[in-house]
Coordinates of C-alpha atoms and ligand atoms in Angstrom, one line a residue:
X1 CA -8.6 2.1 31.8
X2 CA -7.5 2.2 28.0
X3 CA -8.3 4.7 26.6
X4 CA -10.9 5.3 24.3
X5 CA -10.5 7.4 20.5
X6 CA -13.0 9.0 18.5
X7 CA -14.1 9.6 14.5
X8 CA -11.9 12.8 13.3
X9 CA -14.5 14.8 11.6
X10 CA -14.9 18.7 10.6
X11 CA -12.1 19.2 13.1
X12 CA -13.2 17.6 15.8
X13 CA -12.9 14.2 17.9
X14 CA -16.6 13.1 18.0
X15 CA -18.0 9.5 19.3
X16 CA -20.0 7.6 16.5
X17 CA -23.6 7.4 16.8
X18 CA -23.6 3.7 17.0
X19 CA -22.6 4.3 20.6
X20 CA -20.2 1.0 19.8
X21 CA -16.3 0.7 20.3
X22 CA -14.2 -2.3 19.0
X23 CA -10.6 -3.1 20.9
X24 CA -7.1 -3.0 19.0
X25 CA -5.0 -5.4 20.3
X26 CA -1.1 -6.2 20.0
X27 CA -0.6 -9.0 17.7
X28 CA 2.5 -10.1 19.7
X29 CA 0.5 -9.7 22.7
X30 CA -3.1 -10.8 22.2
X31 CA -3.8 -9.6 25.8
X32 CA -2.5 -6.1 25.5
X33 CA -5.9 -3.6 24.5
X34 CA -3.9 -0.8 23.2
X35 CA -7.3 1.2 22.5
X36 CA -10.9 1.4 22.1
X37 CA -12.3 2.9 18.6
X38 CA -15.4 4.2 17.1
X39 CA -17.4 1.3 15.9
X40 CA -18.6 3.6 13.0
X41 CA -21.8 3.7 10.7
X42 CA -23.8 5.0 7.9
X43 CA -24.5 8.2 9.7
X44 CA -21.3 8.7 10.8
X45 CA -20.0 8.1 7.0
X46 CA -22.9 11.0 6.2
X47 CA -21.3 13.4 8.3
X48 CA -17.9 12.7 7.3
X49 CA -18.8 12.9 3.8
X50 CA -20.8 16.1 4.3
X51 CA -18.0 18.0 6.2
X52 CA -15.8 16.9 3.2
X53 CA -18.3 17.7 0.5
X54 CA -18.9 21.6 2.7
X55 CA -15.0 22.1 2.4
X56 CA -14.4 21.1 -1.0
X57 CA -15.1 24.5 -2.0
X58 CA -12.4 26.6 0.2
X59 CA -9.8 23.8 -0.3
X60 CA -10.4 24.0 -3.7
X61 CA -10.0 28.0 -4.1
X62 CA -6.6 27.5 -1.5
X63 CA -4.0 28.0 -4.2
X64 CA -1.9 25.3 -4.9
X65 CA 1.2 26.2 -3.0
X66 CA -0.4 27.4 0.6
X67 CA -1.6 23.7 0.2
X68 CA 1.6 22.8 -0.2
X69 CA 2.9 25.1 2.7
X70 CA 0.8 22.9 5.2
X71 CA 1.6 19.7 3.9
X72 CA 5.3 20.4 4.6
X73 CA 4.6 21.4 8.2
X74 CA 2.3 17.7 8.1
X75 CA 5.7 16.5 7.2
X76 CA 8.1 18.6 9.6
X77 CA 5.5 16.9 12.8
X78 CA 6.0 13.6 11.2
X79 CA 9.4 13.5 11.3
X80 CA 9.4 15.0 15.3
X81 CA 6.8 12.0 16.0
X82 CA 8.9 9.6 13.8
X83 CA 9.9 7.7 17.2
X84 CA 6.2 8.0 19.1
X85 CA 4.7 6.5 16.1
X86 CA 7.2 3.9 15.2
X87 CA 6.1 2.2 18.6
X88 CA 2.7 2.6 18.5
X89 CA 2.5 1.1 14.7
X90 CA 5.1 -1.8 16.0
X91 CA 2.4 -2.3 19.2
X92 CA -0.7 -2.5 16.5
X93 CA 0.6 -3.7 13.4
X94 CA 3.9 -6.5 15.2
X95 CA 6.1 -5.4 12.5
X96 CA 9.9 -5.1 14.0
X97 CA 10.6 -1.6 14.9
X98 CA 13.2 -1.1 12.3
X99 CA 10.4 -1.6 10.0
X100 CA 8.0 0.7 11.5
X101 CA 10.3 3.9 11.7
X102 CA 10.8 2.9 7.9
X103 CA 7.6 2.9 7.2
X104 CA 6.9 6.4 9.2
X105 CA 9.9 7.7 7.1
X106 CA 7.9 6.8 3.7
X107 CA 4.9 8.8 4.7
X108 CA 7.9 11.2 5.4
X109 CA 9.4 11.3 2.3
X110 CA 6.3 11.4 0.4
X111 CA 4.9 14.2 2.2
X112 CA 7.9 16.5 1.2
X113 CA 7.8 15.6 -2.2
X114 CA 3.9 15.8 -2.6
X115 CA 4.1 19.1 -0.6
X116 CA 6.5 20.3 -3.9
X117 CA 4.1 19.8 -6.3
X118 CA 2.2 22.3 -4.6
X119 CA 4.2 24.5 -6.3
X120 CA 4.6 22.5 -9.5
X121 CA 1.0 21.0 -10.6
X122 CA 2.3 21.0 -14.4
X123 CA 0.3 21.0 -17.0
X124 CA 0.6 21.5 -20.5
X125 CA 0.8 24.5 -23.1
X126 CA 1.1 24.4 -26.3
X127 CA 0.4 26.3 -29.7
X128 CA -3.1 26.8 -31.0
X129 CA -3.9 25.9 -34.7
X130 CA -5.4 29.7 -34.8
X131 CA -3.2 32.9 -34.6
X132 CA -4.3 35.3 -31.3
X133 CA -5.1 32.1 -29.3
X134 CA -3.4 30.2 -26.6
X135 CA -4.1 27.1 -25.6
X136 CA -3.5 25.1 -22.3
X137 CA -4.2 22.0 -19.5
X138 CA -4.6 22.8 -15.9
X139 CA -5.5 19.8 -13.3
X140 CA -8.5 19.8 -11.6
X141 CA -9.6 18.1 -8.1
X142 CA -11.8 15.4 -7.9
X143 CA -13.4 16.5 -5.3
X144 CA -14.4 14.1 -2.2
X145 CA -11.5 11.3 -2.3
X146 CA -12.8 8.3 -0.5
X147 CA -9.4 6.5 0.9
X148 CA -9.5 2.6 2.4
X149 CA -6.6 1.5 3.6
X150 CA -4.7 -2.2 4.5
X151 CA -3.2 -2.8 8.3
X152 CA 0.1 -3.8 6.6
X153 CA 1.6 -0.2 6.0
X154 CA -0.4 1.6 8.8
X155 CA 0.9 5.5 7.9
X156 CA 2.9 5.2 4.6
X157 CA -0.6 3.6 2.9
X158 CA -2.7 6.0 4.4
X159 CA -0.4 9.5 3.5
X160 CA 0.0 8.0 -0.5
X161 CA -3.5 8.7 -1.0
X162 CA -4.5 11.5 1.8
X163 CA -1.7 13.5 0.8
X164 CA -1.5 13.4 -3.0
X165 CA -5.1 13.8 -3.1
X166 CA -4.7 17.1 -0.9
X167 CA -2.3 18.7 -2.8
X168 CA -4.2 18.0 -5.9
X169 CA -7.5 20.1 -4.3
X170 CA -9.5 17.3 -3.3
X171 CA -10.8 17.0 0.5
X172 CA -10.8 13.3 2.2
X173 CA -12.4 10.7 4.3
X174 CA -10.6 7.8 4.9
X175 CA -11.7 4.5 6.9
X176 CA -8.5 2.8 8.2
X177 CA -7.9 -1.0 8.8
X178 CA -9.6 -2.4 11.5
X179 CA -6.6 -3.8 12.3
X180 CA -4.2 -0.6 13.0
X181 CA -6.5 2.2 13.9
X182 CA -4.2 3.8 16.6
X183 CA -1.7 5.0 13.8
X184 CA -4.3 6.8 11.5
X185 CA -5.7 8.6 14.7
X186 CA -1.9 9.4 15.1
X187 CA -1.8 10.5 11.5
X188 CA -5.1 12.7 12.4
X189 CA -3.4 14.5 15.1
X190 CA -0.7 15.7 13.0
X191 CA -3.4 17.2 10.7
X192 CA -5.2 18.8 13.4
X193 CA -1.5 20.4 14.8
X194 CA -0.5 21.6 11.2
X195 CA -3.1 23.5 11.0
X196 CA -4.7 21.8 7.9
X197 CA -8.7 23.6 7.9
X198 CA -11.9 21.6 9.5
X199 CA -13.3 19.1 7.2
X200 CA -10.4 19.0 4.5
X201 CA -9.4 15.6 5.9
X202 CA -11.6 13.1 8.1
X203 CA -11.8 9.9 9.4
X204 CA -13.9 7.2 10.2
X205 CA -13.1 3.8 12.2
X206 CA -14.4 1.2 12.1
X207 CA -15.4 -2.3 10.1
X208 CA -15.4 -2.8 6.6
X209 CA -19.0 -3.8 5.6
X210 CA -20.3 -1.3 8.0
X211 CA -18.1 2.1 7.6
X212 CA -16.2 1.2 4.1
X213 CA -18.8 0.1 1.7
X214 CA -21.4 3.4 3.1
X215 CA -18.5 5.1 2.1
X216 CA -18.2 3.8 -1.4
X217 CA -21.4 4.0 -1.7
X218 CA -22.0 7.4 -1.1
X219 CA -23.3 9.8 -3.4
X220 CA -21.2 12.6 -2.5
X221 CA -18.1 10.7 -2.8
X222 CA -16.3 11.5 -6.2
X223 CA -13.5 9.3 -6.3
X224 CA -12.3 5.7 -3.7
X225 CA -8.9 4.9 -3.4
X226 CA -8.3 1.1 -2.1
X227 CA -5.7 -0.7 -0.9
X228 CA -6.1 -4.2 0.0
X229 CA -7.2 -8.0 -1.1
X230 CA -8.3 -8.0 -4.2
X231 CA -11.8 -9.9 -3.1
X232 CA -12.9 -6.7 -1.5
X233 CA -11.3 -4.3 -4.4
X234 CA -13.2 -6.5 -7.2
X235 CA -16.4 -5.7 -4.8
X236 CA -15.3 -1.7 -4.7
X237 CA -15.1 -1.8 -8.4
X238 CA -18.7 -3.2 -9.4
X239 CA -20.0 -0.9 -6.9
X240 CA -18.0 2.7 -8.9
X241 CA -18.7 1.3 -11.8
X242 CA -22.4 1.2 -11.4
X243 CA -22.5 4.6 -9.8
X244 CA -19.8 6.4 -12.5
X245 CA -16.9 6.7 -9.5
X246 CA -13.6 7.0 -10.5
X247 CA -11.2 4.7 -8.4
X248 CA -8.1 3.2 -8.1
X249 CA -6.9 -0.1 -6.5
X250 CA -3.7 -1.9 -5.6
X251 CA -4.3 -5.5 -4.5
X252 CA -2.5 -8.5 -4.4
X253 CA 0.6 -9.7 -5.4
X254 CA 2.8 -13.2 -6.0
X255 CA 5.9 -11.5 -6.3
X256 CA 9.3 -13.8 -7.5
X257 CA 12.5 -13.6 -7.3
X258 CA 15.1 -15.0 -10.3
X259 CA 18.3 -16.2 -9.4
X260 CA 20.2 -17.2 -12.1
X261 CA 23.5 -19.2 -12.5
X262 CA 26.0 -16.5 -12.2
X263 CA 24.4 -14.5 -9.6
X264 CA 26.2 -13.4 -6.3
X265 CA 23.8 -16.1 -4.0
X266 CA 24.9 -14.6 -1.0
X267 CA 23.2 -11.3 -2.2
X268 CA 20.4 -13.2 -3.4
X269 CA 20.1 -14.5 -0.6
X270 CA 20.0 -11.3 1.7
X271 CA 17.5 -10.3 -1.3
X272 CA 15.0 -13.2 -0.7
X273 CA 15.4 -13.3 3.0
X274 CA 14.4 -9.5 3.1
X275 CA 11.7 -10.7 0.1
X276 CA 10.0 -13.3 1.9
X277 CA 10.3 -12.7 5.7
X278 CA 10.6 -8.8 6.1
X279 CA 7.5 -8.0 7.8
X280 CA 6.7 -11.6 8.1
X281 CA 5.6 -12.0 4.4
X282 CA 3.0 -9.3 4.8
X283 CA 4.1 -7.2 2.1
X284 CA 1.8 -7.0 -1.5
X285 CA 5.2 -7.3 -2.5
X286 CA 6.4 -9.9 -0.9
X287 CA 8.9 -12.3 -2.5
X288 CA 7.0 -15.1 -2.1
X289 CA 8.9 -17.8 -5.2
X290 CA 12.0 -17.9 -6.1
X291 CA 12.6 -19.3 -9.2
X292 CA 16.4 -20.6 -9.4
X293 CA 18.7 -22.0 -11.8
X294 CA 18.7 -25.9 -11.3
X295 CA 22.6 -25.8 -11.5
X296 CA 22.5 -23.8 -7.8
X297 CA 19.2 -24.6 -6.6
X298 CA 20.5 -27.0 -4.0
X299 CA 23.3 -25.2 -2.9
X300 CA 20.9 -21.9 -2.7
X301 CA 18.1 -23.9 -0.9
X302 CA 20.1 -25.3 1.6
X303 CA 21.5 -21.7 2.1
X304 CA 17.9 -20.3 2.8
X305 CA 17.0 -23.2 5.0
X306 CA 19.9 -22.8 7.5
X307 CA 19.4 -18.8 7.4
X308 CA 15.6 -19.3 7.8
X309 CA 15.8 -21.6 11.1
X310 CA 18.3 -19.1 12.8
X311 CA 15.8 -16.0 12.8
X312 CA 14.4 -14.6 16.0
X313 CA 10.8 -14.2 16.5
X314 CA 9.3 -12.0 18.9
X315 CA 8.3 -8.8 20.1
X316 CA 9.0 -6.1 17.3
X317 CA 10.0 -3.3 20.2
X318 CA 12.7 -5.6 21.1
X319 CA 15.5 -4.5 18.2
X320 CA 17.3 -8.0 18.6
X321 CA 14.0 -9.3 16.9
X322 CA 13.9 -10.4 13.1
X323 CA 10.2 -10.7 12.4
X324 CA 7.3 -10.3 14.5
X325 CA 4.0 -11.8 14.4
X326 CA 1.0 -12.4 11.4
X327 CA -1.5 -9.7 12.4
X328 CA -4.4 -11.9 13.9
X329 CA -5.2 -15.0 14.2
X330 CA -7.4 -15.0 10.9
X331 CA -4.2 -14.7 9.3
X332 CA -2.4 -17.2 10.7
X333 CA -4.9 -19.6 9.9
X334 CA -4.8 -18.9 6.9
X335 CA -1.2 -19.3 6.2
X336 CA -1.6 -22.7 8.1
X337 CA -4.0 -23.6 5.6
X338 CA -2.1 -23.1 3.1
X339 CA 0.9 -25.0 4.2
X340 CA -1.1 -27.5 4.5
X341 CA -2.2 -27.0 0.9
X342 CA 1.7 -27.1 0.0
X343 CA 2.2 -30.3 1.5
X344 CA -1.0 -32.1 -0.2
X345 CA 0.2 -31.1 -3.2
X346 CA 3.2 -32.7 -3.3
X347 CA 5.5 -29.8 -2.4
X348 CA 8.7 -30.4 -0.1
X349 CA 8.5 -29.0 3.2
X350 CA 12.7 -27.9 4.1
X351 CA 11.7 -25.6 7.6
X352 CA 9.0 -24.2 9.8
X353 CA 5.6 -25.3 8.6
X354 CA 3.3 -24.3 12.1
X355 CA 3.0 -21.8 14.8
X356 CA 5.4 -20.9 16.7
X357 CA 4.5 -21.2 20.2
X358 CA 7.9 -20.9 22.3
X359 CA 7.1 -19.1 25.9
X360 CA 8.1 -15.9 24.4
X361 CA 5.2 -16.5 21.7
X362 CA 2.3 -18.2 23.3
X363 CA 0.4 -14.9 23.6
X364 CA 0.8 -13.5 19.8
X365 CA 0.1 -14.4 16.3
X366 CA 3.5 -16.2 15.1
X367 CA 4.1 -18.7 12.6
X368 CA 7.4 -20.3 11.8
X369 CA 9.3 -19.0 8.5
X370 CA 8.8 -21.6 6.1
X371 CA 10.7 -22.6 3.1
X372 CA 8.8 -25.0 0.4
X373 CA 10.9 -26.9 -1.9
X374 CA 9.8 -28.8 -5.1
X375 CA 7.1 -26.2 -5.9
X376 CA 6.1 -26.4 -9.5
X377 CA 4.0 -22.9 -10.9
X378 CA 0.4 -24.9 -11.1
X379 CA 0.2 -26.0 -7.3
X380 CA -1.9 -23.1 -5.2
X381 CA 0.9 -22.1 -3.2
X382 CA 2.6 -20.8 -6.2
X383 CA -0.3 -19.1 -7.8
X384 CA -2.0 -17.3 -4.8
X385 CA -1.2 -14.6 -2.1
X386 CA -0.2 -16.3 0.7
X387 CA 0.4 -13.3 3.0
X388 CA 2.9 -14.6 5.5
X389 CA 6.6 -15.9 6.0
X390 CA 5.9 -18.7 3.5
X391 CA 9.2 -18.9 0.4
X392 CA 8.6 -21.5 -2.5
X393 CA 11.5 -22.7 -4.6
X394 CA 10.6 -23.4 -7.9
X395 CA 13.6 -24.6 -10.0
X396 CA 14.2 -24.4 -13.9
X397 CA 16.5 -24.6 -16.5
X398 CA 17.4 -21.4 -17.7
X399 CA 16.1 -17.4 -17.6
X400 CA 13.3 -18.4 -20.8
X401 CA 11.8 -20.9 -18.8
X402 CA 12.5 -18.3 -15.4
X403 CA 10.2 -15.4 -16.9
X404 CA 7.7 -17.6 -18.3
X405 CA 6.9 -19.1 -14.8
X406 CA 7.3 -15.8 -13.1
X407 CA 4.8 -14.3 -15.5
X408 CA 2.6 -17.5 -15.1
X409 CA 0.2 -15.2 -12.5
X410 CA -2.8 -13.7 -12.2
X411 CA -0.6 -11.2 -10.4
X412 CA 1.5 -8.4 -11.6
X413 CA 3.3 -6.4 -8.8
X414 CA 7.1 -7.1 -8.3
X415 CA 9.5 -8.8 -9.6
X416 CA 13.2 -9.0 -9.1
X417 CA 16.8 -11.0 -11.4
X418 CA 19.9 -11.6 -9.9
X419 CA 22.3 -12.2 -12.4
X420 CA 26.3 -11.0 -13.3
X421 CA 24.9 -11.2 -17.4
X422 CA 24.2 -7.0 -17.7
X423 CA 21.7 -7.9 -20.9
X424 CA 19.9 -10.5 -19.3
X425 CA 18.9 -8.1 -16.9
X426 CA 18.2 -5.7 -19.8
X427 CA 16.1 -8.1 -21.3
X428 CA 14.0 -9.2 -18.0
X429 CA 13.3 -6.0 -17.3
X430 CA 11.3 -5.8 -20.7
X431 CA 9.9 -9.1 -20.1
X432 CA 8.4 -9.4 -16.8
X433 CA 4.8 -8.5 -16.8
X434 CA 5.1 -6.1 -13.0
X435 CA 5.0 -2.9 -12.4
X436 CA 8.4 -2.8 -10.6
X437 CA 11.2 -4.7 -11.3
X438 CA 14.6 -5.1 -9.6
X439 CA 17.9 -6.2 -10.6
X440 CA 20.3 -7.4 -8.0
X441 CA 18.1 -6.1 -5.2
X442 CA 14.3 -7.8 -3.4
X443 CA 11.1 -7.4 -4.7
X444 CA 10.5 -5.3 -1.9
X445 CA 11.5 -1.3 -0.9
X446 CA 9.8 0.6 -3.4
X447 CA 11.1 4.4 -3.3
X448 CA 8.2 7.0 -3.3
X449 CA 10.0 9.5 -6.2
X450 CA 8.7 6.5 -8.5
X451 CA 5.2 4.9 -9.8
X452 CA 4.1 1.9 -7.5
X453 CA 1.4 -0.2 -8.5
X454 CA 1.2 -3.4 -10.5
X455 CA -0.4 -4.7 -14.0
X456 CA -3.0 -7.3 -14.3
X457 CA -5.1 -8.6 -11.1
X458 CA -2.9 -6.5 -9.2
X459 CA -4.7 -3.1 -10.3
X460 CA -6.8 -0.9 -12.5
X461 CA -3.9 0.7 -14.2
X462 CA -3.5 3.7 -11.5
X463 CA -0.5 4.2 -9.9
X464 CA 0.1 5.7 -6.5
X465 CA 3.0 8.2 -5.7
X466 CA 5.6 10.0 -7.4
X467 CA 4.3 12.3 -10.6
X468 CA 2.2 9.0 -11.2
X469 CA 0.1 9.9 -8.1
X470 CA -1.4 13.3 -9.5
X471 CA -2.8 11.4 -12.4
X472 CA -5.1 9.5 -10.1
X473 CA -6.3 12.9 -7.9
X474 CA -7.2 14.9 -10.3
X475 CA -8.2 15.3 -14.0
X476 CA -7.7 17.4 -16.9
X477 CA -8.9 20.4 -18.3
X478 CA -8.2 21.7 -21.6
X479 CA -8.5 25.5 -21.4
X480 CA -8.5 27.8 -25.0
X481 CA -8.0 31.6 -24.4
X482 CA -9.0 33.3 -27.9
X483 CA -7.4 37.2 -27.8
X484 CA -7.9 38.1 -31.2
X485 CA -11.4 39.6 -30.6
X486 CA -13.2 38.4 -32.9
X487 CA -15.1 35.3 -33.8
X488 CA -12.3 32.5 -35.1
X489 CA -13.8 28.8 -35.7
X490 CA -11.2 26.0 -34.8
X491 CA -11.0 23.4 -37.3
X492 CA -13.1 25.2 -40.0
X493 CA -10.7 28.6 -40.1
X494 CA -7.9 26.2 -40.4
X495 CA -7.0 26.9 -43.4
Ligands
NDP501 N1 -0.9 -3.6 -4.1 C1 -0.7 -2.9 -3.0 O1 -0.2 -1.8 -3.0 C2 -1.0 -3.5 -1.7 C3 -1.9 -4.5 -1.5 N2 -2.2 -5.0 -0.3 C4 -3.1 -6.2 -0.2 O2 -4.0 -6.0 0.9 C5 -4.4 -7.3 1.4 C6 -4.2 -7.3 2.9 O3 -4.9 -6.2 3.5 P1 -6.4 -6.4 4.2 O4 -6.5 -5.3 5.1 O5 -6.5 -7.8 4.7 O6 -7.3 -6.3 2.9 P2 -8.9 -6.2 3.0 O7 -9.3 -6.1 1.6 O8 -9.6 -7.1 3.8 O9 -9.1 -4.8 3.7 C7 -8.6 -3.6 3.2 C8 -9.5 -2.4 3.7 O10 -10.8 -2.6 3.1 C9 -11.8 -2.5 4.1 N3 -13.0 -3.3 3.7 C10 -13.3 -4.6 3.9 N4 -14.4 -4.9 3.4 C11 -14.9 -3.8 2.8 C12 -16.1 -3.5 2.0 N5 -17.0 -4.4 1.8 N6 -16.2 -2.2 1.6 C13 -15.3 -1.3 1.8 N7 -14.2 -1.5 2.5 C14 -14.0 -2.8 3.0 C15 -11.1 -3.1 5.3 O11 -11.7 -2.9 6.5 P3 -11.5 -3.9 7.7 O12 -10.1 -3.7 8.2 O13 -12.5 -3.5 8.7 O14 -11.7 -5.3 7.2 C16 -9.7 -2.4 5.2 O15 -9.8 -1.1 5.6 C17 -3.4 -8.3 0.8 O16 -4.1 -9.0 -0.2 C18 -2.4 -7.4 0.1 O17 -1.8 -7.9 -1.0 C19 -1.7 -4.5 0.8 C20 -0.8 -3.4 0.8 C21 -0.4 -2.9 -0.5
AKG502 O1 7.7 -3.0 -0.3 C1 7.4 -1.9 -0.7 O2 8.3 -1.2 -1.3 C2 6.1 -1.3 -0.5 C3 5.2 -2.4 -0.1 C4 3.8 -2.1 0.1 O3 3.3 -1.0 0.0 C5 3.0 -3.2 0.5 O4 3.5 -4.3 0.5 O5 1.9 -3.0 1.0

């Protein structure tokens, strides 16, 4: 019988009062029901919310570093689990299991270094215009942080909100993916065993239109933080805006990858193999163009091709693997589609181009990596997020030409140059219009001790983790002590 998992709320594992489960099954195994989940509603978004909104006030008053103090035993559990939840993430999510235990190990590393600004929180002082007065900022929680999360980084998504927002003050509810609900339960558990209090953190599963939007919705909710396609974000922002919510979001992305003349193209090659099929192109940062010097674009192509053909799908547990399936079958379509697309439009189809259906295969969601030749920066495969093993090559004549076409997007996530020339790479760095650039290195691996989060459609200016993260859970207040004991009028007294 498979077992069956329940909403996490005010400490406790309680059934939703839909009295409806959905199934999670592996994407590498269609046929393998790895759980049954809480097919959440409304009411169960009310009681989440409520326990949230009944804790705020304790959490609130905890000071700063006991917060801190649990988060780092949040972190000790994860690292114990690291293995457990590696395989269960890999089982829900398909990506290979080197990539799971990395992804674990971000919500690892982030929890430590979110658990030190427990101890940190700075703010500012600094001199008042008036003698006998001091004068100072000190950051404030938000309050009830409403967190929706994407299927595509199951725990490290989920802990750069929960646990930022935590250490700011705030209490949580998040609604994971439909998608990988087994690893957020996971997540829960390691709440629950660090001791963090009842209702600080709580969880709802279930489908978007039916547990997320309640929650953005809700009155009680004073912040959302979203991850995910930037249909549904637009949708979460016209809903805050009309009811005065702050929120942040990180959408899509149509990452690129420059190689110019001089580079090393066996690195860049390593770069855009990692770029494009790591995860199997799932990543909102994603290499998916490469935009090439003309002098090596055949010689770089042809490179790409042959290492494209020889990877090995399959099952991620397995560690000979190289990429695992697209999540369902929705997303495979989709990436079908838009091969299709590709071809219409003229561009030149080099490898893979359909499912993949070898006996190992039949049962899961995998598509062939594909490489696109021939791609010019107006056809729809090189202006929107493809989501799968899908590469374009785009070729031009020189780095000018290279940053206008990578900046030719309604996207602005990643970027990355390879390139010998030490002020080209100076100068692209100022030039590309992403919130993360790489030189000599993928698109893709962004370290938590660093802002990530992109510029134009790709978000609303927020940024998640590092220092960056404690601007979006919490905001300032200025505070003014006057000691001089008597009445002194800033602004007028001045002189
Ligand atoms: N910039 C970034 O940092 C990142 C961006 N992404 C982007 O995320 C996308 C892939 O993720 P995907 O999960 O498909 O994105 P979706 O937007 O479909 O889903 C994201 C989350 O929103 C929920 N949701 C769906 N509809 C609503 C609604 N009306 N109200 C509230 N919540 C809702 C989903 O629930 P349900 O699962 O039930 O549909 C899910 O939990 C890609 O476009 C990718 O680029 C992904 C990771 C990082
Ligand atoms: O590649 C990275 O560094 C992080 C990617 C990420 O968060 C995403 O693609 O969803």
């Amino acid at each position: 019988m498979t077992k069956e998992y329940k909403n996490y709320i005010n400490g406790k594992w309680v059934a939703s009062s839909s009295g409806e489960i959905f199934e999670n099954t592996n994407p590498a195994n269609c046929n393998e029901v790895l759980g049954r989940f809480q097919k959440s509603n409304k009411k169960d978004v009310d009681k989440a919310v409520a326990a949230a909104h009944k804790a705020k006030k304790m959490w609130r008053d905890t000071p700063a570093p006991k917060r801190g103090e649990i988060m780092y035993k949040v972190a000790e559990l994860l690292v114990k689990n690291k293995e457990a939840l590696a395989q269960d993430m890999t089982k829900e999510m398909g990506k290979v299991i080197a990539e799971t235990r990395g992804d674990v190990q971000e919500a690892i590393d982030l929890t430590y270094f979110a658990a030190g600004e427990g101890r940190r929180l700075v703010g500012e002082t600094v001199p008042s215009e008036l003698k006998n007065k001091f004068a100072m900022s000190v950051r404030m929680p938000l309050g009830v942080v409403a967190c929706i999360t994407p299927w595509n980084f199951p725990i490290a998504i989920p802990s750069w909100k929960l646990i930022p927002a935590l250490i700011c003050g705030n209490t949580a509810v998040i609604k994971p993916a439909e998608d990988t609900p087994l690893t957020v339960v996971n997540f829960m558990n390691i709440f629950e065993k660090a001791g963090l209090p009842s209702g600080v953190v709580n969880m709802v599963t279930g489908y978007g239109p039916d547990a997320g939007a309640p929650l953005v919705e809700h009155e009680k909710v004073d912040m959302v933080s979203f991850t995910g396609s930037t249909q549904t974000g637009a949708g979460i922002a016209s809903t805050c805006a009309q009811r005065m919510k702050q929120y942040s979001l990180e959408m899509g992305g149509k990452n690129a990858i420059i190689i110019m003349d001089d580079a090393n193209l066996d690195l860049a090659l390593e770069g855009v193999m990692f770029g494009g099929f790591g995860t199997t192109g799932q990543r909102c940062t994603a290499c998916s163009r490469v935009v090439i010097h003309k002098k090596v674009a055949k010689k770089f192509t042809d490179m790409l091709v042959e290492r494209a053909k020889k990877l090995k799908l399959g099952n991620g547990l397995d560690e000979k693997v190289d990429m695992g399936p697209l999540i369902n079958d929705k997303a495979r379509e989709k990436v079908h589609r838009y091969v299709e697309i590709g071809k219409k439009e003229g561009a030149k189809l080099l490898t893979g181009g359909n499912y993949a259906n070898g006996k190992a295969l039949k049962n899961g969601w995998f598509y062939q990596p594909t490489v696109f030749a021939g791609v010019e920066t107006k056809m729809r495969i090189a202006q929107e997020e493809i989501f799968g093993p899908v590469v374009s090559v785009l070729a031009c004549n020189g780095f000018e030409e290279a940053v206008d076409i990578v900046n030719d997007s309604t996207y602005g996530l990643s970027s990355a140059i390879y390139t010998q020339d030490v002020n080209r790479a100076f100068k692209a760095i100022e030039m590309l219009e992403t919130g993360l650039t790489y030189v000599n290195a993928s698109t893709i691996g962004a370290e938590i001790q660093l802002p990530f989060g992109g510029t134009k459609g790709t978000g609303n200016g927020h940024r998640e983790v590092g220092i960056a993260a404690l601007e979006t859970f919490s905001e300032w207040k200025s505070v003014f002590i006057d000691y001089s004991g008597k009445m002194q009028k800033a602004q007028i007294d001045h002189d």
